[in-house]
PDB file of C-alpha atoms in Angstrom:
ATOM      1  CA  UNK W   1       6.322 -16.752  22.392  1.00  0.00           C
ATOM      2  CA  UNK W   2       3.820 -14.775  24.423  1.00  0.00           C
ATOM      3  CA  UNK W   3       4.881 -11.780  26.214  1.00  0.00           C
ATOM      4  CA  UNK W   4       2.289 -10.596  29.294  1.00  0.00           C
ATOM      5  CA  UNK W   5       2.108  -7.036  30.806  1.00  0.00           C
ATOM      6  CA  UNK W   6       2.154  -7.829  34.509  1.00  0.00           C
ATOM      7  CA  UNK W   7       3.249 -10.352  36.999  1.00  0.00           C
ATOM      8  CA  UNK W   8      -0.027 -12.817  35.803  1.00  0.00           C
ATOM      9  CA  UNK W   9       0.220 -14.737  33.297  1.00  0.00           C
ATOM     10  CA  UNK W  10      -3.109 -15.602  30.686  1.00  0.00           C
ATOM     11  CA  UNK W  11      -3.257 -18.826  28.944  1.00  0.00           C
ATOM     12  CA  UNK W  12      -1.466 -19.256  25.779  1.00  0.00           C
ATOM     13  CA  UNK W  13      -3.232 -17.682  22.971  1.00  0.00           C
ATOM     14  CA  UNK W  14      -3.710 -19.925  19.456  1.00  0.00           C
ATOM     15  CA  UNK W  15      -3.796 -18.751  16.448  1.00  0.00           C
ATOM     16  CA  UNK W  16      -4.061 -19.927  12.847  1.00  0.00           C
ATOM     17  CA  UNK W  17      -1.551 -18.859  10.398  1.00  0.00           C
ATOM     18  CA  UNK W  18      -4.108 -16.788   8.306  1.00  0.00           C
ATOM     19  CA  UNK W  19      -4.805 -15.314  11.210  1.00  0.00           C
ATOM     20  CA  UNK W  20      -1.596 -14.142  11.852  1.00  0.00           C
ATOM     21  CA  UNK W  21      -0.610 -13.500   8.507  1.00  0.00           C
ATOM     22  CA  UNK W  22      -3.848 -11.384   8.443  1.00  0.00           C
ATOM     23  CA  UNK W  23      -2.509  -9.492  11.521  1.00  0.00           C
ATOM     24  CA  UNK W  24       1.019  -8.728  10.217  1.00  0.00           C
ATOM     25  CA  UNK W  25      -0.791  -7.343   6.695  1.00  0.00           C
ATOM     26  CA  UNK W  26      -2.374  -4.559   8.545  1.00  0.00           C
ATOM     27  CA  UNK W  27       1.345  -3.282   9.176  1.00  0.00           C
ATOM     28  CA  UNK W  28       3.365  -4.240   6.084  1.00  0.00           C
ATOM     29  CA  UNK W  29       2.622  -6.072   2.047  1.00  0.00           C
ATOM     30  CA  UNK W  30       4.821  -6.532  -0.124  1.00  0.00           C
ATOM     31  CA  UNK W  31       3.917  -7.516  -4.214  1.00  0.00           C
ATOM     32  CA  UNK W  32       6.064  -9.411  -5.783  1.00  0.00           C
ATOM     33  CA  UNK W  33       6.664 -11.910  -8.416  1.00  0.00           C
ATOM     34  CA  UNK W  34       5.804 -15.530  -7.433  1.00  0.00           C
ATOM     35  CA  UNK W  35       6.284 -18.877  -8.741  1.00  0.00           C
ATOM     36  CA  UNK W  36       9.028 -19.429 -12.047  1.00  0.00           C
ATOM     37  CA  UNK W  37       7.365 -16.531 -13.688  1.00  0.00           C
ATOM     38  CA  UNK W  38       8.993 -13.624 -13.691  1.00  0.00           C
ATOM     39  CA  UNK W  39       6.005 -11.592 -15.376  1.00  0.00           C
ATOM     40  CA  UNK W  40       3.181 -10.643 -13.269  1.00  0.00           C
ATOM     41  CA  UNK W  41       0.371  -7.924 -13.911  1.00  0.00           C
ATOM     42  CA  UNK W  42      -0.294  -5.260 -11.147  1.00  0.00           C
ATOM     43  CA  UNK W  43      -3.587  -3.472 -12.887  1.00  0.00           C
ATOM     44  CA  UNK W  44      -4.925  -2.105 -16.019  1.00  0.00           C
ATOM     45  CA  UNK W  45      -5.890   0.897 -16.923  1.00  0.00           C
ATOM     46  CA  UNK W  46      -5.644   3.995 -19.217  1.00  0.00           C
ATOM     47  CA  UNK W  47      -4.059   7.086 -20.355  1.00  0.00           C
ATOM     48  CA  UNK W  48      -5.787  10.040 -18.872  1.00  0.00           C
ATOM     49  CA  UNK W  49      -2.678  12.252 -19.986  1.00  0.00           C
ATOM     50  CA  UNK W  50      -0.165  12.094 -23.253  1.00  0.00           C
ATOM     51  CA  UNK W  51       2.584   9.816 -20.594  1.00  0.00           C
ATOM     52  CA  UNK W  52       0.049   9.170 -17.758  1.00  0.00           C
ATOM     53  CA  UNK W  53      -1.367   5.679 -17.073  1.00  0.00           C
ATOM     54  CA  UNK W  54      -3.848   5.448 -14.485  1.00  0.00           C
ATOM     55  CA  UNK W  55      -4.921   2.276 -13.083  1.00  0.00           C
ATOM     56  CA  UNK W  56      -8.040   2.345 -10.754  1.00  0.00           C
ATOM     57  CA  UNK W  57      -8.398   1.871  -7.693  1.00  0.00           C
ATOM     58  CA  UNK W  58      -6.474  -1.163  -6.770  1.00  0.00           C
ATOM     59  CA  UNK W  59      -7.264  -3.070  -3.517  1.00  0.00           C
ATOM     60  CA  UNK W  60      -4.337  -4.178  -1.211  1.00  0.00           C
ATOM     61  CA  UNK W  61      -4.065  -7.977  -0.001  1.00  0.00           C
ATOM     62  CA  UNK W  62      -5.992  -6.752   3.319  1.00  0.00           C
ATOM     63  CA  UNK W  63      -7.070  -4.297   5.261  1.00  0.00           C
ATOM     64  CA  UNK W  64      -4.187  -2.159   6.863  1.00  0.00           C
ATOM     65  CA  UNK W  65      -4.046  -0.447  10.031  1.00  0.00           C
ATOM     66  CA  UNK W  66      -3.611   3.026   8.651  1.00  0.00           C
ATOM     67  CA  UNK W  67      -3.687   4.800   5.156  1.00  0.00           C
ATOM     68  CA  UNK W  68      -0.394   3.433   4.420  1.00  0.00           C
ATOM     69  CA  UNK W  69       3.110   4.490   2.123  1.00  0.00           C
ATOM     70  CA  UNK W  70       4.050   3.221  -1.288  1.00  0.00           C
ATOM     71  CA  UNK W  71       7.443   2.367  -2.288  1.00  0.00           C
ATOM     72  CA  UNK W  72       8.975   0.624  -5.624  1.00  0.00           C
ATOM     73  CA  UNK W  73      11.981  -0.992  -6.757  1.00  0.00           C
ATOM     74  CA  UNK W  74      13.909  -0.072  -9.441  1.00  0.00           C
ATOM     75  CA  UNK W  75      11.637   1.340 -12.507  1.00  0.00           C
ATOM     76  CA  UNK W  76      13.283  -0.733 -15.031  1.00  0.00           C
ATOM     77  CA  UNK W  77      11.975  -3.885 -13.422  1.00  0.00           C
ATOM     78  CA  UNK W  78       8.597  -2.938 -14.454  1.00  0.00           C
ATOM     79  CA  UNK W  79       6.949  -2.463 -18.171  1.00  0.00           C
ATOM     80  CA  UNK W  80       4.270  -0.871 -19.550  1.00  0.00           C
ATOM     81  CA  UNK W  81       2.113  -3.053 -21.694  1.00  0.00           C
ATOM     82  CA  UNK W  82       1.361  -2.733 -24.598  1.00  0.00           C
ATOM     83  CA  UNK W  83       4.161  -0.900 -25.398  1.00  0.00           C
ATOM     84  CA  UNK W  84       7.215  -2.663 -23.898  1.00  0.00           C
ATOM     85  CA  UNK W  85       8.460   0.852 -21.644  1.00  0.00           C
ATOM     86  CA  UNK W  86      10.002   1.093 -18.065  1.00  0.00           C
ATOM     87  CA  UNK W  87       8.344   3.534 -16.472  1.00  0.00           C
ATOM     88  CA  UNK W  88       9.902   6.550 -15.402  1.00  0.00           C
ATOM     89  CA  UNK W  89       8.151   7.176 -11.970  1.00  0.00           C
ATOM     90  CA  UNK W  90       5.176   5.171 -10.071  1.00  0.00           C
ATOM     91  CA  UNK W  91       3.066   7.470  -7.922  1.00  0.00           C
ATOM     92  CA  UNK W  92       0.332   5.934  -5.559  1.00  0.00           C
ATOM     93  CA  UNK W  93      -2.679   8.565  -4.742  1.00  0.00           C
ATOM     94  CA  UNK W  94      -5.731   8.854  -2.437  1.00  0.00           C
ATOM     95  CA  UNK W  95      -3.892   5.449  -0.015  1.00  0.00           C
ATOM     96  CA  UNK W  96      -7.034   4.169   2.227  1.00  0.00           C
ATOM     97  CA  UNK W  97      -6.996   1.649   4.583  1.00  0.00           C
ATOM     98  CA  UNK W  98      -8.340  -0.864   1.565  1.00  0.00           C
ATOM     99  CA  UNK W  99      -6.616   0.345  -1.162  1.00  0.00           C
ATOM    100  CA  UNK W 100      -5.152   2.945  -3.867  1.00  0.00           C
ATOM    101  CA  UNK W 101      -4.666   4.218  -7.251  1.00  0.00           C
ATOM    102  CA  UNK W 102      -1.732   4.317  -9.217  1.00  0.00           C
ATOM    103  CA  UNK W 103      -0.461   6.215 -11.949  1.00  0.00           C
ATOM    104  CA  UNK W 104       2.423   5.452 -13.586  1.00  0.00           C
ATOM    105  CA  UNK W 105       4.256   7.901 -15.813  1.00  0.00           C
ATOM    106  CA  UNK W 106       5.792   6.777 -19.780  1.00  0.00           C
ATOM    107  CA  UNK W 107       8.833   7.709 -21.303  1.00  0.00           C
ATOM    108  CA  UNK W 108       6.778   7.889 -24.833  1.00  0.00           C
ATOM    109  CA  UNK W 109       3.853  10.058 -25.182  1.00  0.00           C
ATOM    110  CA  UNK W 110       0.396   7.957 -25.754  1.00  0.00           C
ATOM    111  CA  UNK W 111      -2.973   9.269 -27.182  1.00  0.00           C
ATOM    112  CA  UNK W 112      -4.944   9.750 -24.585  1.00  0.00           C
ATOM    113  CA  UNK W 113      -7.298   7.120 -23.894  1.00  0.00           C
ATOM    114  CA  UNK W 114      -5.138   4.037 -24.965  1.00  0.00           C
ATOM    115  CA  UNK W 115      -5.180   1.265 -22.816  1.00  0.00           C
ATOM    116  CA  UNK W 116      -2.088   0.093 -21.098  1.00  0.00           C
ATOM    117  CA  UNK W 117      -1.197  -2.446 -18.014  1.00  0.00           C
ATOM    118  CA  UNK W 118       1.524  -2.443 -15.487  1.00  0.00           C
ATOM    119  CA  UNK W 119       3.936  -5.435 -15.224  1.00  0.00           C
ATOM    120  CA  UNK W 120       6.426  -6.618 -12.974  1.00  0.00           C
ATOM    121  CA  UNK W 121       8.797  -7.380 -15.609  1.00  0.00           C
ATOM    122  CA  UNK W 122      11.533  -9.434 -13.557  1.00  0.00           C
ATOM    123  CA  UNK W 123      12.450 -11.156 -10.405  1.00  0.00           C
ATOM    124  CA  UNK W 124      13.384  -8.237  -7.862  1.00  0.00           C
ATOM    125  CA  UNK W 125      10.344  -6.157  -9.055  1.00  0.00           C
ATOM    126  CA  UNK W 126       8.064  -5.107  -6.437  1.00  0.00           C
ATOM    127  CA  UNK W 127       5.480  -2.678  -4.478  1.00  0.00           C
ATOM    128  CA  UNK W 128       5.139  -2.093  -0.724  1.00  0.00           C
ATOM    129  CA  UNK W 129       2.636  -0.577   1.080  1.00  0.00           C
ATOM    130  CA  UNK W 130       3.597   0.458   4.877  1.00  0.00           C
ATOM    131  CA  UNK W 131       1.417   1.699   7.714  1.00  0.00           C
ATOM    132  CA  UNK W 132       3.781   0.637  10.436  1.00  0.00           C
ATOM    133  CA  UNK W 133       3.538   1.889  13.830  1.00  0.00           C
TER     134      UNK W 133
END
């Protein structure tokens, strides 16, 4: 469908499906698990506090329109690897256009410094990123 402004109407525009899938991602991603794995890693990173994990700056899956909003699913669909925790809160900072950082908070206290990866840890897990209209 093709909607026109106007009483003239312009020749059908074509697109590709990446190209409209490319167009849609500037408004709205969603990460989720894929395939019959249930287990999927988000990002790596470290502990900057005793129950902080940052994970650098992670890139979205394309450019959005605007710096957009992150929201989560439940926090015990995720885990904190190495050390098999749900996390108790996932915050995303300094949102651009390209992408963000996360940090992620742990119910056990880690020396700082440790290493430590964020997981989907089962189906219904996932991370949205919004810059709608």
């Amino acid at each position: 469908v093709q909607l026109e402004v106007g009483d003239t109407a312009t020749p059908f525009e074509h697109r590709s499906y990446g190209e409209e899938l490319a167009k849609c991602q500037r408004y709205f991603q969603k990460l989720n698990t894929t395939g019959s794995s249930s287990r999927h890693m988000l990002g790596a990173g470290h502990f900057n506090t005793g129950t902080q994990l940052v994970i650098p700056y992670q890139h979205y899956g394309g450019i959005m329109r605007a710096n957009p909003t992150g929201s989560v699913s439940a926090m015990n669909l995720f885990d904190i690897e190495p050390f098999d925790d749900a996390p108790t809160s996932v915050i995303f900072s300094v949102p651009t256009t390209h992408g963000c950082f996360i940090t992620v908070t742990s119910p056990s206290t880690r020396t700082v410094g440790d290493a430590g990866s964020l997981f989907f840890d089962t189906a219904g897990a996932y991370i949205s990123f919004d810059a709608e209209l």
